[in-house]
């Protein structure tokens, strides 16, 4: 069955999650942060994801903004910067203004010109996702933005992937699901979507029951896969 619907994870897939720490480090007066920002960005993202999994397993759901703050607090403390309230506030502010990866607008435009439905399916809360989409200027290239907040549990719970069919009325085999998270792409493959893993960091494949159909270095090749 032909692909009609292209669904994208947001953070790390369309939006560069390291941009907040990287941009803060480049600001005047934050020279002391320049040696810390790579570790902060890495730890922040890892703890953010870990907290979503743990909350899903234990049934203690909260929105993505809370786990984003919790992950940052852990990362700052790990780097000995836990007492820097100004830095914390600035990093959180910048997270609402994340940059899209350079190839994103052209890739989405090519999909729309080919008649494909395009949407985000994300752990992000609606207001966070709206801020990122507007900041990146890609709102007119998306048919919808779907958040896990409508079901109250984070990915990779199957009920999250159900949102796609419920919204667009498409069969699983019509969906190309794209994520930079190997575990997310694998879970979506096991669910029945056709999947592409955007492995920007060259990481090993996760050892999970299913594996993504395609692995890419960036999003440039998505229109060709979806054709």
PDB file of C-alpha atoms in Angstrom:
ATOM      1  CA  UNK A   1       0.000   0.000   0.000  1.00  0.00           C
ATOM      2  CA  UNK A   2       1.315   3.452  -0.925  1.00  0.00           C
ATOM      3  CA  UNK A   3       2.432   5.870   1.777  1.00  0.00           C
ATOM      4  CA  UNK A   4      -0.128   8.632   2.216  1.00  0.00           C
ATOM      5  CA  UNK A   5       0.828   9.971   5.636  1.00  0.00           C
ATOM      6  CA  UNK A   6       4.252  11.035   6.957  1.00  0.00           C
ATOM      7  CA  UNK A   7       4.456  11.376  10.730  1.00  0.00           C
ATOM      8  CA  UNK A   8       7.434  12.889  12.510  1.00  0.00           C
ATOM      9  CA  UNK A   9       8.688  12.822  16.053  1.00  0.00           C
ATOM     10  CA  UNK A  10       9.527  16.391  17.062  1.00  0.00           C
ATOM     11  CA  UNK A  11      12.431  16.729  19.475  1.00  0.00           C
ATOM     12  CA  UNK A  12      15.716  15.533  17.994  1.00  0.00           C
ATOM     13  CA  UNK A  13      13.975  14.689  14.711  1.00  0.00           C
ATOM     14  CA  UNK A  14      12.667  18.006  13.383  1.00  0.00           C
ATOM     15  CA  UNK A  15      14.031  20.231  16.156  1.00  0.00           C
ATOM     16  CA  UNK A  16      17.639  20.327  17.371  1.00  0.00           C
ATOM     17  CA  UNK A  17      17.423  19.668  21.120  1.00  0.00           C
ATOM     18  CA  UNK A  18      21.069  20.659  21.623  1.00  0.00           C
ATOM     19  CA  UNK A  19      20.397  24.151  20.300  1.00  0.00           C
ATOM     20  CA  UNK A  20      19.279  25.572  23.657  1.00  0.00           C
ATOM     21  CA  UNK A  21      22.540  24.747  25.450  1.00  0.00           C
ATOM     22  CA  UNK A  22      24.685  25.548  22.404  1.00  0.00           C
ATOM     23  CA  UNK A  23      23.088  28.947  21.867  1.00  0.00           C
ATOM     24  CA  UNK A  24      23.270  29.832  25.561  1.00  0.00           C
ATOM     25  CA  UNK A  25      26.990  29.072  25.539  1.00  0.00           C
ATOM     26  CA  UNK A  26      27.492  31.490  22.644  1.00  0.00           C
ATOM     27  CA  UNK A  27      25.884  34.414  24.453  1.00  0.00           C
ATOM     28  CA  UNK A  28      28.053  37.207  25.887  1.00  0.00           C
ATOM     29  CA  UNK A  29      28.816  36.725  29.548  1.00  0.00           C
ATOM     30  CA  UNK A  30      28.416  32.937  29.465  1.00  0.00           C
ATOM     31  CA  UNK A  31      31.998  32.079  28.584  1.00  0.00           C
ATOM     32  CA  UNK A  32      32.215  29.833  31.641  1.00  0.00           C
ATOM     33  CA  UNK A  33      29.394  27.711  30.272  1.00  0.00           C
ATOM     34  CA  UNK A  34      31.182  26.909  27.031  1.00  0.00           C
ATOM     35  CA  UNK A  35      33.060  23.948  28.475  1.00  0.00           C
ATOM     36  CA  UNK A  36      29.874  22.576  30.036  1.00  0.00           C
ATOM     37  CA  UNK A  37      27.236  22.880  27.327  1.00  0.00           C
ATOM     38  CA  UNK A  38      27.926  19.602  25.430  1.00  0.00           C
ATOM     39  CA  UNK A  39      27.596  17.552  28.623  1.00  0.00           C
ATOM     40  CA  UNK A  40      24.563  19.557  29.730  1.00  0.00           C
ATOM     41  CA  UNK A  41      22.843  18.971  26.377  1.00  0.00           C
ATOM     42  CA  UNK A  42      23.590  15.245  26.450  1.00  0.00           C
ATOM     43  CA  UNK A  43      22.541  14.672  30.064  1.00  0.00           C
ATOM     44  CA  UNK A  44      19.481  16.888  29.715  1.00  0.00           C
ATOM     45  CA  UNK A  45      18.162  14.902  26.776  1.00  0.00           C
ATOM     46  CA  UNK A  46      18.944  11.522  28.332  1.00  0.00           C
ATOM     47  CA  UNK A  47      17.248  12.286  31.654  1.00  0.00           C
ATOM     48  CA  UNK A  48      14.295  13.876  29.877  1.00  0.00           C
ATOM     49  CA  UNK A  49      13.704  10.622  27.984  1.00  0.00           C
ATOM     50  CA  UNK A  50      14.365   8.402  30.999  1.00  0.00           C
ATOM     51  CA  UNK A  51      11.805  10.310  33.039  1.00  0.00           C
ATOM     52  CA  UNK A  52       9.152   9.824  30.336  1.00  0.00           C
ATOM     53  CA  UNK A  53       9.750   6.065  30.362  1.00  0.00           C
ATOM     54  CA  UNK A  54       9.732   5.824  34.146  1.00  0.00           C
ATOM     55  CA  UNK A  55       6.562   7.871  34.456  1.00  0.00           C
ATOM     56  CA  UNK A  56       4.851   5.746  31.798  1.00  0.00           C
ATOM     57  CA  UNK A  57       5.847   2.518  33.559  1.00  0.00           C
ATOM     58  CA  UNK A  58       4.792   3.708  37.016  1.00  0.00           C
ATOM     59  CA  UNK A  59       1.611   5.454  35.865  1.00  0.00           C
ATOM     60  CA  UNK A  60       2.707   8.850  37.201  1.00  0.00           C
ATOM     61  CA  UNK A  61       2.120  10.951  34.105  1.00  0.00           C
ATOM     62  CA  UNK A  62       2.989  14.607  33.920  1.00  0.00           C
ATOM     63  CA  UNK A  63       3.436  16.839  30.920  1.00  0.00           C
ATOM     64  CA  UNK A  64       6.644  17.092  28.903  1.00  0.00           C
ATOM     65  CA  UNK A  65       7.457  20.530  30.243  1.00  0.00           C
ATOM     66  CA  UNK A  66       7.810  19.084  33.736  1.00  0.00           C
ATOM     67  CA  UNK A  67      10.153  16.277  32.657  1.00  0.00           C
ATOM     68  CA  UNK A  68      12.097  18.817  30.591  1.00  0.00           C
ATOM     69  CA  UNK A  69      12.651  20.912  33.707  1.00  0.00           C
ATOM     70  CA  UNK A  70      13.450  17.852  35.824  1.00  0.00           C
ATOM     71  CA  UNK A  71      15.972  16.617  33.257  1.00  0.00           C
ATOM     72  CA  UNK A  72      17.678  20.002  33.133  1.00  0.00           C
ATOM     73  CA  UNK A  73      17.888  20.214  36.920  1.00  0.00           C
ATOM     74  CA  UNK A  74      19.620  16.826  37.016  1.00  0.00           C
ATOM     75  CA  UNK A  75      22.028  17.833  34.252  1.00  0.00           C
ATOM     76  CA  UNK A  76      22.939  21.142  35.878  1.00  0.00           C
ATOM     77  CA  UNK A  77      23.564  19.482  39.223  1.00  0.00           C
ATOM     78  CA  UNK A  78      25.702  16.804  37.578  1.00  0.00           C
ATOM     79  CA  UNK A  79      27.902  19.545  36.088  1.00  0.00           C
ATOM     80  CA  UNK A  80      28.114  21.495  39.346  1.00  0.00           C
ATOM     81  CA  UNK A  81      25.828  24.261  38.086  1.00  0.00           C
ATOM     82  CA  UNK A  82      22.739  23.481  40.110  1.00  0.00           C
ATOM     83  CA  UNK A  83      22.780  26.834  41.883  1.00  0.00           C
ATOM     84  CA  UNK A  84      22.804  28.982  38.748  1.00  0.00           C
ATOM     85  CA  UNK A  85      19.163  30.090  38.592  1.00  0.00           C
ATOM     86  CA  UNK A  86      19.788  32.597  35.785  1.00  0.00           C
ATOM     87  CA  UNK A  87      21.356  29.930  33.570  1.00  0.00           C
ATOM     88  CA  UNK A  88      18.502  27.538  34.280  1.00  0.00           C
ATOM     89  CA  UNK A  89      15.909  30.157  33.353  1.00  0.00           C
ATOM     90  CA  UNK A  90      17.728  31.040  30.133  1.00  0.00           C
ATOM     91  CA  UNK A  91      18.103  27.410  29.037  1.00  0.00           C
ATOM     92  CA  UNK A  92      14.415  26.757  29.604  1.00  0.00           C
ATOM     93  CA  UNK A  93      13.503  29.892  27.675  1.00  0.00           C
ATOM     94  CA  UNK A  94      15.670  28.797  24.748  1.00  0.00           C
ATOM     95  CA  UNK A  95      14.007  25.377  24.728  1.00  0.00           C
ATOM     96  CA  UNK A  96      10.832  27.110  23.525  1.00  0.00           C
ATOM     97  CA  UNK A  97      12.805  28.499  20.565  1.00  0.00           C
ATOM     98  CA  UNK A  98      14.564  25.385  19.287  1.00  0.00           C
ATOM     99  CA  UNK A  99      15.904  25.518  15.746  1.00  0.00           C
ATOM    100  CA  UNK A 100      14.701  23.122  13.088  1.00  0.00           C
ATOM    101  CA  UNK A 101      17.419  21.136  11.369  1.00  0.00           C
ATOM    102  CA  UNK A 102      18.442  22.861   8.118  1.00  0.00           C
ATOM    103  CA  UNK A 103      16.849  20.308   5.773  1.00  0.00           C
ATOM    104  CA  UNK A 104      13.447  20.299   7.498  1.00  0.00           C
ATOM    105  CA  UNK A 105      11.554  23.026   5.563  1.00  0.00           C
ATOM    106  CA  UNK A 106      12.547  21.770   2.113  1.00  0.00           C
ATOM    107  CA  UNK A 107      11.826  18.169   3.091  1.00  0.00           C
ATOM    108  CA  UNK A 108       8.338  18.968   4.392  1.00  0.00           C
ATOM    109  CA  UNK A 109       7.627  21.155   1.368  1.00  0.00           C
ATOM    110  CA  UNK A 110       8.562  18.317  -0.987  1.00  0.00           C
ATOM    111  CA  UNK A 111       6.185  15.975   0.849  1.00  0.00           C
ATOM    112  CA  UNK A 112       3.329  18.474   0.633  1.00  0.00           C
ATOM    113  CA  UNK A 113       3.976  19.048  -3.076  1.00  0.00           C
ATOM    114  CA  UNK A 114       3.764  15.273  -3.535  1.00  0.00           C
ATOM    115  CA  UNK A 115       0.338  15.280  -1.893  1.00  0.00           C
ATOM    116  CA  UNK A 116       1.351  13.626   1.370  1.00  0.00           C
ATOM    117  CA  UNK A 117      -0.250  14.321   4.722  1.00  0.00           C
ATOM    118  CA  UNK A 118       2.355  15.546   7.202  1.00  0.00           C
ATOM    119  CA  UNK A 119       2.104  15.752  10.983  1.00  0.00           C
ATOM    120  CA  UNK A 120       4.019  15.629  14.243  1.00  0.00           C
ATOM    121  CA  UNK A 121       3.419  12.937  16.875  1.00  0.00           C
ATOM    122  CA  UNK A 122       5.309  13.911  19.988  1.00  0.00           C
ATOM    123  CA  UNK A 123       5.708  13.503  23.722  1.00  0.00           C
ATOM    124  CA  UNK A 124       5.716  17.294  23.830  1.00  0.00           C
ATOM    125  CA  UNK A 125       2.856  19.189  25.394  1.00  0.00           C
ATOM    126  CA  UNK A 126       0.675  21.182  22.965  1.00  0.00           C
ATOM    127  CA  UNK A 127       1.957  24.591  24.039  1.00  0.00           C
ATOM    128  CA  UNK A 128       5.608  23.509  23.772  1.00  0.00           C
ATOM    129  CA  UNK A 129       5.033  22.040  20.328  1.00  0.00           C
ATOM    130  CA  UNK A 130       3.199  25.141  19.165  1.00  0.00           C
ATOM    131  CA  UNK A 131       6.118  27.276  20.296  1.00  0.00           C
ATOM    132  CA  UNK A 132       8.650  25.095  18.466  1.00  0.00           C
ATOM    133  CA  UNK A 133       6.603  24.925  15.266  1.00  0.00           C
ATOM    134  CA  UNK A 134       6.045  28.681  15.209  1.00  0.00           C
ATOM    135  CA  UNK A 135       9.690  29.431  16.035  1.00  0.00           C
ATOM    136  CA  UNK A 136      10.838  27.188  13.189  1.00  0.00           C
ATOM    137  CA  UNK A 137       8.270  28.644  10.790  1.00  0.00           C
ATOM    138  CA  UNK A 138       6.962  25.274   9.591  1.00  0.00           C
ATOM    139  CA  UNK A 139       3.320  25.486  10.651  1.00  0.00           C
ATOM    140  CA  UNK A 140       2.057  25.823   7.091  1.00  0.00           C
ATOM    141  CA  UNK A 141       3.854  22.605   6.142  1.00  0.00           C
ATOM    142  CA  UNK A 142       2.054  20.445   8.721  1.00  0.00           C
ATOM    143  CA  UNK A 143      -1.511  19.148   8.662  1.00  0.00           C
ATOM    144  CA  UNK A 144      -1.602  18.648  12.414  1.00  0.00           C
ATOM    145  CA  UNK A 145       0.463  18.395  15.578  1.00  0.00           C
ATOM    146  CA  UNK A 146      -0.487  15.445  17.795  1.00  0.00           C
ATOM    147  CA  UNK A 147       0.529  15.342  21.459  1.00  0.00           C
ATOM    148  CA  UNK A 148       0.531  12.465  23.923  1.00  0.00           C
ATOM    149  CA  UNK A 149      -1.332  14.736  26.330  1.00  0.00           C
ATOM    150  CA  UNK A 150      -4.583  13.646  24.680  1.00  0.00           C
ATOM    151  CA  UNK A 151      -4.011  10.085  25.988  1.00  0.00           C
ATOM    152  CA  UNK A 152      -1.992  10.796  29.133  1.00  0.00           C
ATOM    153  CA  UNK A 153       0.990   8.508  28.574  1.00  0.00           C
ATOM    154  CA  UNK A 154       4.322   8.890  26.804  1.00  0.00           C
ATOM    155  CA  UNK A 155       5.677   6.943  23.847  1.00  0.00           C
ATOM    156  CA  UNK A 156       6.262   4.118  23.126  1.00  0.00           C
ATOM    157  CA  UNK A 157       2.816   3.150  24.458  1.00  0.00           C
ATOM    158  CA  UNK A 158       0.726   1.811  21.568  1.00  0.00           C
ATOM    159  CA  UNK A 159      -2.178   4.095  22.430  1.00  0.00           C
ATOM    160  CA  UNK A 160       0.031   7.015  21.358  1.00  0.00           C
ATOM    161  CA  UNK A 161       0.584   5.565  17.881  1.00  0.00           C
ATOM    162  CA  UNK A 162      -3.197   4.963  17.680  1.00  0.00           C
ATOM    163  CA  UNK A 163      -3.591   8.744  17.495  1.00  0.00           C
ATOM    164  CA  UNK A 164      -2.402   8.737  13.877  1.00  0.00           C
ATOM    165  CA  UNK A 165      -5.094   6.416  12.534  1.00  0.00           C
ATOM    166  CA  UNK A 166      -7.746   8.036  14.695  1.00  0.00           C
ATOM    167  CA  UNK A 167      -6.888  11.476  13.321  1.00  0.00           C
ATOM    168  CA  UNK A 168      -6.261  10.725   9.656  1.00  0.00           C
ATOM    169  CA  UNK A 169      -8.251   7.543   9.049  1.00  0.00           C
ATOM    170  CA  UNK A 170      -5.283   5.822   7.415  1.00  0.00           C
ATOM    171  CA  UNK A 171      -4.138   2.222   7.613  1.00  0.00           C
ATOM    172  CA  UNK A 172      -0.926   1.528   9.500  1.00  0.00           C
ATOM    173  CA  UNK A 173       0.745   0.424   6.252  1.00  0.00           C
ATOM    174  CA  UNK A 174       0.053   3.862   4.730  1.00  0.00           C
ATOM    175  CA  UNK A 175       2.093   5.623   7.413  1.00  0.00           C
ATOM    176  CA  UNK A 176       5.776   6.464   7.256  1.00  0.00           C
ATOM    177  CA  UNK A 177       6.852   7.226  10.813  1.00  0.00           C
ATOM    178  CA  UNK A 178      10.140   9.092  11.217  1.00  0.00           C
ATOM    179  CA  UNK A 179      12.108   9.482  14.453  1.00  0.00           C
ATOM    180  CA  UNK A 180      15.650  10.220  15.570  1.00  0.00           C
ATOM    181  CA  UNK A 181      15.084   7.948  18.563  1.00  0.00           C
ATOM    182  CA  UNK A 182      15.926   4.354  17.695  1.00  0.00           C
ATOM    183  CA  UNK A 183      13.587   3.013  20.373  1.00  0.00           C
ATOM    184  CA  UNK A 184      10.724   5.140  19.006  1.00  0.00           C
ATOM    185  CA  UNK A 185      11.267   4.023  15.412  1.00  0.00           C
ATOM    186  CA  UNK A 186      11.523   0.403  16.570  1.00  0.00           C
ATOM    187  CA  UNK A 187       8.317   0.621  18.600  1.00  0.00           C
ATOM    188  CA  UNK A 188       6.490   2.215  15.665  1.00  0.00           C
ATOM    189  CA  UNK A 189       7.755  -0.587  13.405  1.00  0.00           C
ATOM    190  CA  UNK A 190       6.431  -3.155  15.851  1.00  0.00           C
ATOM    191  CA  UNK A 191       3.128  -1.299  15.877  1.00  0.00           C
ATOM    192  CA  UNK A 192       2.842  -1.718  12.117  1.00  0.00           C
ATOM    193  CA  UNK A 193       4.022   1.598  10.684  1.00  0.00           C
ATOM    194  CA  UNK A 194       6.660   1.795   7.999  1.00  0.00           C
ATOM    195  CA  UNK A 195       9.543   3.502   9.727  1.00  0.00           C
ATOM    196  CA  UNK A 196      12.689   5.515   9.168  1.00  0.00           C
ATOM    197  CA  UNK A 197      15.280   6.084  11.874  1.00  0.00           C
ATOM    198  CA  UNK A 198      17.232   9.332  11.517  1.00  0.00           C
ATOM    199  CA  UNK A 199      20.474   8.251  13.141  1.00  0.00           C
ATOM    200  CA  UNK A 200      22.341  11.552  13.168  1.00  0.00           C
ATOM    201  CA  UNK A 201      24.830  10.406  15.805  1.00  0.00           C
ATOM    202  CA  UNK A 202      25.727   7.070  14.196  1.00  0.00           C
ATOM    203  CA  UNK A 203      24.498   5.056  17.175  1.00  0.00           C
ATOM    204  CA  UNK A 204      24.133   1.253  17.246  1.00  0.00           C
ATOM    205  CA  UNK A 205      20.707  -0.246  16.613  1.00  0.00           C
ATOM    206  CA  UNK A 206      18.667  -0.753  19.771  1.00  0.00           C
ATOM    207  CA  UNK A 207      18.134  -4.387  20.755  1.00  0.00           C
ATOM    208  CA  UNK A 208      14.353  -4.459  20.627  1.00  0.00           C
ATOM    209  CA  UNK A 209      11.711  -6.828  19.206  1.00  0.00           C
ATOM    210  CA  UNK A 210      11.316  -4.787  15.996  1.00  0.00           C
ATOM    211  CA  UNK A 211      13.719  -2.684  13.948  1.00  0.00           C
ATOM    212  CA  UNK A 212      13.194   0.342  11.678  1.00  0.00           C
ATOM    213  CA  UNK A 213      12.774  -0.316   7.966  1.00  0.00           C
ATOM    214  CA  UNK A 214      15.279   2.366   6.944  1.00  0.00           C
ATOM    215  CA  UNK A 215      18.162   4.195   8.599  1.00  0.00           C
ATOM    216  CA  UNK A 216      19.219   7.654   7.403  1.00  0.00           C
ATOM    217  CA  UNK A 217      21.813  10.238   8.434  1.00  0.00           C
ATOM    218  CA  UNK A 218      19.342  13.109   8.108  1.00  0.00           C
ATOM    219  CA  UNK A 219      15.877  13.878   6.748  1.00  0.00           C
ATOM    220  CA  UNK A 220      16.877  14.714   3.184  1.00  0.00           C
ATOM    221  CA  UNK A 221      15.915  11.301   1.798  1.00  0.00           C
ATOM    222  CA  UNK A 222      12.424  11.134   3.333  1.00  0.00           C
ATOM    223  CA  UNK A 223      10.514  12.386   0.237  1.00  0.00           C
ATOM    224  CA  UNK A 224      12.146   9.679  -1.872  1.00  0.00           C
ATOM    225  CA  UNK A 225      11.241   6.965   0.646  1.00  0.00           C
ATOM    226  CA  UNK A 226       7.672   8.224   0.834  1.00  0.00           C
ATOM    227  CA  UNK A 227       7.217   8.422  -2.944  1.00  0.00           C
TER     228      UNK A 227
END
